[in-house]
mmCIF file with all atom_site columns, C-alpha atoms in Angstrom:
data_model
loop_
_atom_site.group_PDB
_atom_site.id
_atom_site.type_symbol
_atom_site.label_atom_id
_atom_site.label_alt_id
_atom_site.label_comp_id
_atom_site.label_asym_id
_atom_site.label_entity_id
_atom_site.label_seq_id
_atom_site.pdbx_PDB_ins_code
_atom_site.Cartn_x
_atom_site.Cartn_y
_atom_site.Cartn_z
_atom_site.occupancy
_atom_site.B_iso_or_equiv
_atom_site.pdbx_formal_charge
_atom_site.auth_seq_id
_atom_site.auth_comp_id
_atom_site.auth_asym_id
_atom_site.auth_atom_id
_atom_site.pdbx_PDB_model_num
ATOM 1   C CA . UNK I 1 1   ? 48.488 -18.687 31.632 1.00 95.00 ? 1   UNK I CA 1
ATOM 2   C CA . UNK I 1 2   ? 46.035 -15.695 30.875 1.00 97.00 ? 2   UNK I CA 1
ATOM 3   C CA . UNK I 1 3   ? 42.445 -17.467 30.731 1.00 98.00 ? 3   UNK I CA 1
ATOM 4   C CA . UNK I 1 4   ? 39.525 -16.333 28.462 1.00 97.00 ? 4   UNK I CA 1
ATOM 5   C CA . UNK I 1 5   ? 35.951 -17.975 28.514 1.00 97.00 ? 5   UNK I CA 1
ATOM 6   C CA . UNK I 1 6   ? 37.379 -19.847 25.285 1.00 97.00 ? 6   UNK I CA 1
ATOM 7   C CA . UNK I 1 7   ? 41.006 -19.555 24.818 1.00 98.00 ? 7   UNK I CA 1
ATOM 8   C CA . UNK I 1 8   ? 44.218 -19.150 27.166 1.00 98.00 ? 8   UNK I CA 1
ATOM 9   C CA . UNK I 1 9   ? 47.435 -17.271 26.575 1.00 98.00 ? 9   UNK I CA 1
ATOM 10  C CA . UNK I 1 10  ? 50.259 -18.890 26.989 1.00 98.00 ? 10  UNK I CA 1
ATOM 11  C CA . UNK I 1 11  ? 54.572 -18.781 26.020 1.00 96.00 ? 11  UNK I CA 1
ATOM 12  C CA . UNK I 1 12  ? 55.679 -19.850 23.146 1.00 95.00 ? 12  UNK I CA 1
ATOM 13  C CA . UNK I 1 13  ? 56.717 -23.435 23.351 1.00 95.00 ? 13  UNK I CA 1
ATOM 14  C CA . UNK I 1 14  ? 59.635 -24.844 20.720 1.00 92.00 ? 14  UNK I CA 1
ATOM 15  C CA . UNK I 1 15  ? 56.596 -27.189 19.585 1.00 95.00 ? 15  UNK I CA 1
ATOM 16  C CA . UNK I 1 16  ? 54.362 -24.707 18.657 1.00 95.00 ? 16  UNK I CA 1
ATOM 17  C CA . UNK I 1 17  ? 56.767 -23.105 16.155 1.00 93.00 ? 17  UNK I CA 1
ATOM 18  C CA . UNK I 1 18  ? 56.747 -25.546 13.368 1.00 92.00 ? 18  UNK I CA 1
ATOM 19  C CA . UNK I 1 19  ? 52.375 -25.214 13.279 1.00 93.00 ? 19  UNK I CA 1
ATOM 20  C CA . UNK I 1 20  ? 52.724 -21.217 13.162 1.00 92.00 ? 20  UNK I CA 1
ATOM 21  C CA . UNK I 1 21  ? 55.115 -21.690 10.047 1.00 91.00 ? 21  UNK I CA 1
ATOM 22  C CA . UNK I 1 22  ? 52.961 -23.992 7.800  1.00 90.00 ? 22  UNK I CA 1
ATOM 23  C CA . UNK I 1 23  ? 49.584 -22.428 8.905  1.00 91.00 ? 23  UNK I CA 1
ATOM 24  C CA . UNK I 1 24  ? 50.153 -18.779 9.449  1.00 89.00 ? 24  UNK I CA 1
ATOM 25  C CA . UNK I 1 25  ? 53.436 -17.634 7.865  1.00 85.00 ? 25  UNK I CA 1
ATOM 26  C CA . UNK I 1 26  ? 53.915 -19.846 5.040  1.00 87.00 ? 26  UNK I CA 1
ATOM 27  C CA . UNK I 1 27  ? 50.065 -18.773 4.003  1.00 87.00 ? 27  UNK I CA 1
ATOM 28  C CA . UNK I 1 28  ? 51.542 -16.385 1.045  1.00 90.00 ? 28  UNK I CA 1
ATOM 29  C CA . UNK I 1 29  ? 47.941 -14.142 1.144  1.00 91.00 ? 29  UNK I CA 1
ATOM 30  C CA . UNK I 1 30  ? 47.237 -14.471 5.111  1.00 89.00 ? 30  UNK I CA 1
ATOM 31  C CA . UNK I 1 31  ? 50.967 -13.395 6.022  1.00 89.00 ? 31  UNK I CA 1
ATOM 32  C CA . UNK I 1 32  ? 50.732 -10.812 3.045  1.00 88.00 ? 32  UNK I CA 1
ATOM 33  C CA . UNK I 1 33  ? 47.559 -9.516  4.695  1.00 91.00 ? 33  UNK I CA 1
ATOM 34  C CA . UNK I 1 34  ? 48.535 -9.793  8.034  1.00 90.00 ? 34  UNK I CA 1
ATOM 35  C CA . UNK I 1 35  ? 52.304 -8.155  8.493  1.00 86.00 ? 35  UNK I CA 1
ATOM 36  C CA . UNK I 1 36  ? 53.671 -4.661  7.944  1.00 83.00 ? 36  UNK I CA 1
ATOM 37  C CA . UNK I 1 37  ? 55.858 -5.771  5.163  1.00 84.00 ? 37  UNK I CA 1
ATOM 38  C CA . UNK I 1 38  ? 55.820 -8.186  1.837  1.00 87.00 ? 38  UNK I CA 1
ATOM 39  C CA . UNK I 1 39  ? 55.583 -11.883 2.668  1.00 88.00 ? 39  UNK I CA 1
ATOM 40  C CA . UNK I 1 40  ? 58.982 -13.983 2.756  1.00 87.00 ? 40  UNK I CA 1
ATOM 41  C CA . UNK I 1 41  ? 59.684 -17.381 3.365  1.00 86.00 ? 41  UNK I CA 1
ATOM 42  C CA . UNK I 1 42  ? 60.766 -18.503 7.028  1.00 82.00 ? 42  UNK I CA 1
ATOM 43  C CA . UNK I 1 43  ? 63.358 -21.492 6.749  1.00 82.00 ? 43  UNK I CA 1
ATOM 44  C CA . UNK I 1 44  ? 63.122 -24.253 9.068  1.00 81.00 ? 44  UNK I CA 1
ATOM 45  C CA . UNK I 1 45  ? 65.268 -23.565 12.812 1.00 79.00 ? 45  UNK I CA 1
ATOM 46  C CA . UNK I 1 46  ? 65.200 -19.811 11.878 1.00 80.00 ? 46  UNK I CA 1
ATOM 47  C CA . UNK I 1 47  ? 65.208 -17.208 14.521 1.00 80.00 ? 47  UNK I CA 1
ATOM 48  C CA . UNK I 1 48  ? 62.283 -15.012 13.306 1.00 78.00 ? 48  UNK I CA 1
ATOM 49  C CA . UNK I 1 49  ? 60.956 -12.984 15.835 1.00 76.00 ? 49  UNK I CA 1
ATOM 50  C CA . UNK I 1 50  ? 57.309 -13.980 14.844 1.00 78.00 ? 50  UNK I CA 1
ATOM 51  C CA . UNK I 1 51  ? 58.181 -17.268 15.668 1.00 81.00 ? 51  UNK I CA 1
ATOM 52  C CA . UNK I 1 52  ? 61.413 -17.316 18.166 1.00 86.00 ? 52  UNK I CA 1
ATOM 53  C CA . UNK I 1 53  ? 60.073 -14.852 21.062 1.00 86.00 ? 53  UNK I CA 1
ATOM 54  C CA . UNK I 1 54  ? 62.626 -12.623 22.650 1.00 82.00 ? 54  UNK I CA 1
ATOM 55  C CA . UNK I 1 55  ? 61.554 -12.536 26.377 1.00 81.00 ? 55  UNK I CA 1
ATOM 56  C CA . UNK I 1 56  ? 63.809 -9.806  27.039 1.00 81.00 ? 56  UNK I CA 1
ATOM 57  C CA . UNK I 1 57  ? 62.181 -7.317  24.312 1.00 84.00 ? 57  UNK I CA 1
ATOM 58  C CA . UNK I 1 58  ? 60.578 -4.766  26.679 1.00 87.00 ? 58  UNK I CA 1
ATOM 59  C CA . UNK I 1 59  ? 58.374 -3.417  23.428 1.00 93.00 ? 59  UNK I CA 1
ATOM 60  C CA . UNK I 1 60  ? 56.411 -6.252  22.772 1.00 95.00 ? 60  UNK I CA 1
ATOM 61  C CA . UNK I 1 61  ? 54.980 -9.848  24.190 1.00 96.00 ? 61  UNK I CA 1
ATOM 62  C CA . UNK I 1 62  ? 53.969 -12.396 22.165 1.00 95.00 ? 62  UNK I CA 1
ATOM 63  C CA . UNK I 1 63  ? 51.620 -15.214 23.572 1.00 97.00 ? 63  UNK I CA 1
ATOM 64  C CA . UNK I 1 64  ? 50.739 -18.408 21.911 1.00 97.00 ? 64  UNK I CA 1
ATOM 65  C CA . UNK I 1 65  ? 46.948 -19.629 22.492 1.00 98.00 ? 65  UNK I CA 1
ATOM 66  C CA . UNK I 1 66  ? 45.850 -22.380 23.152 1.00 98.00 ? 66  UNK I CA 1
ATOM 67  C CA . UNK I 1 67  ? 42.206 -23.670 23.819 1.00 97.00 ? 67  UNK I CA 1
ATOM 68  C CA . UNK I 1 68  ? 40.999 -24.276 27.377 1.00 97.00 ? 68  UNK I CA 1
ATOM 69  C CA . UNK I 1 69  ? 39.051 -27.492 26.100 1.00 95.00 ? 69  UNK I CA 1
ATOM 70  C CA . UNK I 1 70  ? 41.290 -29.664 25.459 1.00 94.00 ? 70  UNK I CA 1
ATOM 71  C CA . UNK I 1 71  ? 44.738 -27.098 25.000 1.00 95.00 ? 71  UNK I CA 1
ATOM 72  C CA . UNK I 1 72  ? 45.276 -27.308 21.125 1.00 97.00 ? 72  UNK I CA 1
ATOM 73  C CA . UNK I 1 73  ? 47.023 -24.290 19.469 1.00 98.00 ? 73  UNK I CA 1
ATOM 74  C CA . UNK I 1 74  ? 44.791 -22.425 17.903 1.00 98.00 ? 74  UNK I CA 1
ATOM 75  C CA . UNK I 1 75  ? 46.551 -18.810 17.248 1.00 97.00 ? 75  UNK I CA 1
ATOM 76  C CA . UNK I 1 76  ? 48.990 -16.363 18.243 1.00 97.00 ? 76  UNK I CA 1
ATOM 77  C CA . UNK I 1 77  ? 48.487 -13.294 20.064 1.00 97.00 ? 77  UNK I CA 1
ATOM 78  C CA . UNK I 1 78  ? 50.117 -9.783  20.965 1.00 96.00 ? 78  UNK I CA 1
ATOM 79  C CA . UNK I 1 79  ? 50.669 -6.545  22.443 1.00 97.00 ? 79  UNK I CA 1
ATOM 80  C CA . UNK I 1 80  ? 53.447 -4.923  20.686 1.00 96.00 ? 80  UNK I CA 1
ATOM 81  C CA . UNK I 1 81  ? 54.920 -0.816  20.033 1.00 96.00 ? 81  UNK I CA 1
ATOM 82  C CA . UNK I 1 82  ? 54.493 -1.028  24.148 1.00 97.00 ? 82  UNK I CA 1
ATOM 83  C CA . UNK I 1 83  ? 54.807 2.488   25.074 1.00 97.00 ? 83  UNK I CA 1
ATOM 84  C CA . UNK I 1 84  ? 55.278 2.783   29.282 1.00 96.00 ? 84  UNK I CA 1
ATOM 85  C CA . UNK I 1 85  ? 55.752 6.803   28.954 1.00 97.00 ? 85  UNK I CA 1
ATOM 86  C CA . UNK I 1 86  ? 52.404 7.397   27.060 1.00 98.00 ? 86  UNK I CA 1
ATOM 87  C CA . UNK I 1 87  ? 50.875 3.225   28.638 1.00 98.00 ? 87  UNK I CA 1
ATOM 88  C CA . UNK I 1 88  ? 49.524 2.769   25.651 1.00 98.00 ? 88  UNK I CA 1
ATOM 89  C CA . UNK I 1 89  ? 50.237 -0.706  23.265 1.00 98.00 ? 89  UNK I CA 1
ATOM 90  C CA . UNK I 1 90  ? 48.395 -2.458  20.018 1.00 98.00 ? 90  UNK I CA 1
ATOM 91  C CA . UNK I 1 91  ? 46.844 -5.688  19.874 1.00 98.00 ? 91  UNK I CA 1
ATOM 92  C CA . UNK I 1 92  ? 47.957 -8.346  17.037 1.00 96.00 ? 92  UNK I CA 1
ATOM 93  C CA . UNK I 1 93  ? 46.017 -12.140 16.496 1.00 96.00 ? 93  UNK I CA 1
ATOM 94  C CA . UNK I 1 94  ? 46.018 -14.161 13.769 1.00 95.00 ? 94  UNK I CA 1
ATOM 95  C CA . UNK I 1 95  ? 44.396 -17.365 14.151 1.00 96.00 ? 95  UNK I CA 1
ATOM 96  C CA . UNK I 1 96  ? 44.822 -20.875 12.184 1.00 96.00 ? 96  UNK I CA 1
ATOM 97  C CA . UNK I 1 97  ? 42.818 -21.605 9.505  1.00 94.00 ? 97  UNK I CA 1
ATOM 98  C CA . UNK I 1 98  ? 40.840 -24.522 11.432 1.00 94.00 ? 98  UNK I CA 1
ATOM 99  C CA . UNK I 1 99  ? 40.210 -21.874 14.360 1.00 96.00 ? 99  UNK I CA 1
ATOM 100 C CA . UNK I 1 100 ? 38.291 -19.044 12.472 1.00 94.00 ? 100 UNK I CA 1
ATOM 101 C CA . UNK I 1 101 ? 34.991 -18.462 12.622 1.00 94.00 ? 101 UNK I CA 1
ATOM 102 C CA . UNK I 1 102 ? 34.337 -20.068 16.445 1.00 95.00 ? 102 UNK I CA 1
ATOM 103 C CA . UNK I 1 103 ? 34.479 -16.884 18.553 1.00 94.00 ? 103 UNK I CA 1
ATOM 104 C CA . UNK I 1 104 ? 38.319 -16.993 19.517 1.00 97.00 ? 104 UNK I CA 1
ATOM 105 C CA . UNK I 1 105 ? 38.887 -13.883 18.072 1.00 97.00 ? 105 UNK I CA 1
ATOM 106 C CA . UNK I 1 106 ? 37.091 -12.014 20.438 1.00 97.00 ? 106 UNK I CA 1
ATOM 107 C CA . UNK I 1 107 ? 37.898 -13.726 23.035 1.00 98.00 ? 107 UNK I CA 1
ATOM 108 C CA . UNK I 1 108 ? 41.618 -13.023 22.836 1.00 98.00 ? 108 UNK I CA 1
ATOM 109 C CA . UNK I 1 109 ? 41.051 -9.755  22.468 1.00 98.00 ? 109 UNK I CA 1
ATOM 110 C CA . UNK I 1 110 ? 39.050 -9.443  25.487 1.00 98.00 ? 110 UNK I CA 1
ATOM 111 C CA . UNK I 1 111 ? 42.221 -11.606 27.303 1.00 98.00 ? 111 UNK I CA 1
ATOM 112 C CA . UNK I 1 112 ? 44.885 -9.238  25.746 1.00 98.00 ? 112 UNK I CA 1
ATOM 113 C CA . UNK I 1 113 ? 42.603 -6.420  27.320 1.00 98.00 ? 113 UNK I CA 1
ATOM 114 C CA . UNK I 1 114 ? 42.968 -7.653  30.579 1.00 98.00 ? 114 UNK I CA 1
ATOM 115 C CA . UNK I 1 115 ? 46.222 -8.173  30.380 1.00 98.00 ? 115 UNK I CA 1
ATOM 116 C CA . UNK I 1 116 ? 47.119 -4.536  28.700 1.00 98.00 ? 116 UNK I CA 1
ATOM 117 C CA . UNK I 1 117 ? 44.645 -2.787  31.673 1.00 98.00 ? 117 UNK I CA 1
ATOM 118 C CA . UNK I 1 118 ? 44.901 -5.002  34.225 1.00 97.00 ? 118 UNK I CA 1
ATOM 119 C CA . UNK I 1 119 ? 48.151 -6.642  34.231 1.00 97.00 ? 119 UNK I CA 1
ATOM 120 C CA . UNK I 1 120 ? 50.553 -3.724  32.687 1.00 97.00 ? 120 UNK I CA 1
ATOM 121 C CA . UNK I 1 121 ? 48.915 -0.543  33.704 1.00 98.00 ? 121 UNK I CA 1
ATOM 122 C CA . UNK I 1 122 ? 47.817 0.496   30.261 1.00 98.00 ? 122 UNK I CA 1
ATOM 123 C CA . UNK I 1 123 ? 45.800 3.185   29.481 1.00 98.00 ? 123 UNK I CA 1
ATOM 124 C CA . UNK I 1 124 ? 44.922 3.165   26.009 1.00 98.00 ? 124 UNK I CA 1
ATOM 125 C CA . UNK I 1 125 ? 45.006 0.094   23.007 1.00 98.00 ? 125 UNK I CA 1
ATOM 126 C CA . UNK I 1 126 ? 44.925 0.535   20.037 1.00 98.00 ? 126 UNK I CA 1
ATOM 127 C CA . UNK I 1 127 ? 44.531 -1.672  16.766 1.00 98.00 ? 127 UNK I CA 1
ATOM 128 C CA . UNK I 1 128 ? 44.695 -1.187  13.100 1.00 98.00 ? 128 UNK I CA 1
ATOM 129 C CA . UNK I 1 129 ? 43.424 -3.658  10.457 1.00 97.00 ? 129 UNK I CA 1
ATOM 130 C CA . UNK I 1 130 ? 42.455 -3.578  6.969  1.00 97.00 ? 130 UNK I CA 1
ATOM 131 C CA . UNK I 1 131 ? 39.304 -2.684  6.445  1.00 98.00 ? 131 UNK I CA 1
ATOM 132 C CA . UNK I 1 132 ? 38.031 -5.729  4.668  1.00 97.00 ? 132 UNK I CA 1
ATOM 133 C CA . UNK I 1 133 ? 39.023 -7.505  7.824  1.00 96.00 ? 133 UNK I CA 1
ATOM 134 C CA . UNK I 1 134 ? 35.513 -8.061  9.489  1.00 97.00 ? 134 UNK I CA 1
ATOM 135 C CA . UNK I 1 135 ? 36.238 -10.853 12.077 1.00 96.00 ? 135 UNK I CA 1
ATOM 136 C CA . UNK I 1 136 ? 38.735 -8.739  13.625 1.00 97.00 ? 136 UNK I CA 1
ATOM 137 C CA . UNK I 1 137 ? 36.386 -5.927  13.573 1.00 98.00 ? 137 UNK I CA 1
ATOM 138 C CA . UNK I 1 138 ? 34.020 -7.276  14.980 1.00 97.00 ? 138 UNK I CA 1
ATOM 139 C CA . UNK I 1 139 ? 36.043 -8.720  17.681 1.00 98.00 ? 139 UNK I CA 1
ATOM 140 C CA . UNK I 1 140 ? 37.046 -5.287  18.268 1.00 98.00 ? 140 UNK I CA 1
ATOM 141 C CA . UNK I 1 141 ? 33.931 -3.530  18.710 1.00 98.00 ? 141 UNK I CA 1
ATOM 142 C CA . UNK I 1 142 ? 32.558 -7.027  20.510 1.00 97.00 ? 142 UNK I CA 1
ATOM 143 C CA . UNK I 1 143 ? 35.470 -5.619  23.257 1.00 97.00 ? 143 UNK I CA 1
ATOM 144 C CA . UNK I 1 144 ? 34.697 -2.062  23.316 1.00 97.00 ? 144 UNK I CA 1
ATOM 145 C CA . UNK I 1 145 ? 36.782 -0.635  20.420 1.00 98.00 ? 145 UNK I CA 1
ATOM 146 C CA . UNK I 1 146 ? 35.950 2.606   18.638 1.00 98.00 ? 146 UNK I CA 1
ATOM 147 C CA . UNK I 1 147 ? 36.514 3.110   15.265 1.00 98.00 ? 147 UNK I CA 1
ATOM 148 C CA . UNK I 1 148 ? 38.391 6.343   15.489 1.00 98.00 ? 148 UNK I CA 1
ATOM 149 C CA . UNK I 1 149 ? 39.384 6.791   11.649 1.00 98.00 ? 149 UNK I CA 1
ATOM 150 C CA . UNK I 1 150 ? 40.432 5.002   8.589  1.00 98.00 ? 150 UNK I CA 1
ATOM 151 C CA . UNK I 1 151 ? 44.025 5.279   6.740  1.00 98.00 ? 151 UNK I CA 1
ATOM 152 C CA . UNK I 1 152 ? 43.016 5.388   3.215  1.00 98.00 ? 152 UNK I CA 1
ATOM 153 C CA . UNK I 1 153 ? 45.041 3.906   0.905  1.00 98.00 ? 153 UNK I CA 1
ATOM 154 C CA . UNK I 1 154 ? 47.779 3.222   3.342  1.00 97.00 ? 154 UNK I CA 1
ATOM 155 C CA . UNK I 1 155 ? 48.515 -0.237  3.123  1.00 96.00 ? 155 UNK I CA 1
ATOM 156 C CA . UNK I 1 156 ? 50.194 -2.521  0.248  1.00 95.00 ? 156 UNK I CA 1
ATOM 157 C CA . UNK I 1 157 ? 48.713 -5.643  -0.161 1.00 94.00 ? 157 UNK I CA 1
ATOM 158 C CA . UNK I 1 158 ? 49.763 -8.121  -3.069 1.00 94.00 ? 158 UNK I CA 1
ATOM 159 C CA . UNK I 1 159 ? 49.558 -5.409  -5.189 1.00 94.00 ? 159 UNK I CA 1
ATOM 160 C CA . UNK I 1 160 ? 47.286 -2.910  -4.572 1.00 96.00 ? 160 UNK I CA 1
ATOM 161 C CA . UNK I 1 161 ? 46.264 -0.459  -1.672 1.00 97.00 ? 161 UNK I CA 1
ATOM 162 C CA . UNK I 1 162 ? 44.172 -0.682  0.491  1.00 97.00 ? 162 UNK I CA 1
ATOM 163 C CA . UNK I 1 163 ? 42.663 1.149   3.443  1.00 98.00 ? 163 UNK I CA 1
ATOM 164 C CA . UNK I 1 164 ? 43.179 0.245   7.258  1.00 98.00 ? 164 UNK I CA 1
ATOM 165 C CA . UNK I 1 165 ? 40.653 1.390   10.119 1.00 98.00 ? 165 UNK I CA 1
ATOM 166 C CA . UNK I 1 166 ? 42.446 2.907   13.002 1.00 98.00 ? 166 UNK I CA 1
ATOM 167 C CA . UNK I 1 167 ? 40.440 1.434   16.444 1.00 98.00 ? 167 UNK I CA 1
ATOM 168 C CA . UNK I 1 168 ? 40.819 2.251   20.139 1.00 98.00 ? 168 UNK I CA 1
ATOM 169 C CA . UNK I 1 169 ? 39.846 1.419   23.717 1.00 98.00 ? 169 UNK I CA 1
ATOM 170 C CA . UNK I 1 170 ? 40.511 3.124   27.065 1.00 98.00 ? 170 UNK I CA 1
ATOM 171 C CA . UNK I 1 171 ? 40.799 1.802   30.306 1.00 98.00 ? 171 UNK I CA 1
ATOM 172 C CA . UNK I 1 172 ? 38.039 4.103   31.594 1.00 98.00 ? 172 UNK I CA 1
ATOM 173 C CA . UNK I 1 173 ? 35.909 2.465   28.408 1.00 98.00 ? 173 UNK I CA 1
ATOM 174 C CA . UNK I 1 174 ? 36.939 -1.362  29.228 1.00 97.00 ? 174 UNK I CA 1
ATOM 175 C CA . UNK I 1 175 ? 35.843 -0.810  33.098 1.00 96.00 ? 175 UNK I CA 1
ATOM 176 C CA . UNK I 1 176 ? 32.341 0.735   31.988 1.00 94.00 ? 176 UNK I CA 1
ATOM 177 C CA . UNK I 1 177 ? 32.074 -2.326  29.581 1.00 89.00 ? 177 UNK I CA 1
ATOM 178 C CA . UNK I 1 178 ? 33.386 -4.740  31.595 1.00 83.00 ? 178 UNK I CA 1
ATOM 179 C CA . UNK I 1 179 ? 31.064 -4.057  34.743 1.00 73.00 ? 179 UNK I CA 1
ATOM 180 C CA . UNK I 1 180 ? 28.046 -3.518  32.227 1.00 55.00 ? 180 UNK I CA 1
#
């Protein structure tokens, strides 16, 4: 397990699946807000990849987390579009409901920086979220992330667009920070 000051990153376990459904995915405005694509329903013992992790998929690795006090699920957490030519990746969280709000945020975004830099041999992360989306950020720029532009209009969200700030971090940035 990857350990935070708060939160650790862990596999998924078959246990954790049926919490992620009911509190993240079957959340019709949190999914919609959250993915790439419209909101669906997830039927019970199905094999989506949000849920059922491929440990083979070189692209991406998912990571459930958990809370060091006590080891309650709290979240999920990524780095996915893993490029090893270019060592560069994007982060992903989303956290439950009863987990917002207590500082996990940033703190798996500092542990999925340690593990991108540190672990992988990345050079540059990257993540994009709408800009409405002030926990994540702020757990960004908590972590070091520059705001390095906003997509206007680019993403479609329960029916209407809306714009998504483009943020990054390199290594050389994350060991400045990290020793400061």
């Amino acid at each position: 397990m990857l350990k935070g000051s708060k939160i650790g990153l862990r596999a998924r376990h078959d246990d954790d699946i049926p919490t992620l459904r009911t509190e993240l995915y079957d959340d019709v405005v949190g999914s919609a807000r959250a993915e790439a694509g419209p909101w669906r329903p997830i039927s019970p013992g199905s094999k989506d990849p949000r849920l059922v992790v491929d440990d083979t998929a070189q692209g991406s690795v998912a990571f459930s987390v958990v809370e060091l006090d006590g080891g309650s699920l709290v979240g999920t957490a990524s780095l996915w579009g893993i490029d090893n030519h270019h060592r560069s990746a994007h982060i992903g969280l989303g956290m439950l409901p009863a987990a917002r709000g207590k500082g996990y945020g940033t703190d798996v975004v500092a542990t999925l920086c340690h593990y991108g830099f540190v672990v992988r041999g990345l050079q540059r992360l990257q993540i994009e979220t709408l800009a409405d989306n002030h926990a994540m950020l702020r757990a960004a720029e908590n972590n070091g992330f520059i705001r390095e532009g906003v997509l206007r209009s680019s993403a479609w969200v329960l029916g209407e667009f809306l714009d998504e700030v483009l943020l990054g971090l390199l290594v050389q940035e994350w060991k400045a920070n990290s020793q400061g």
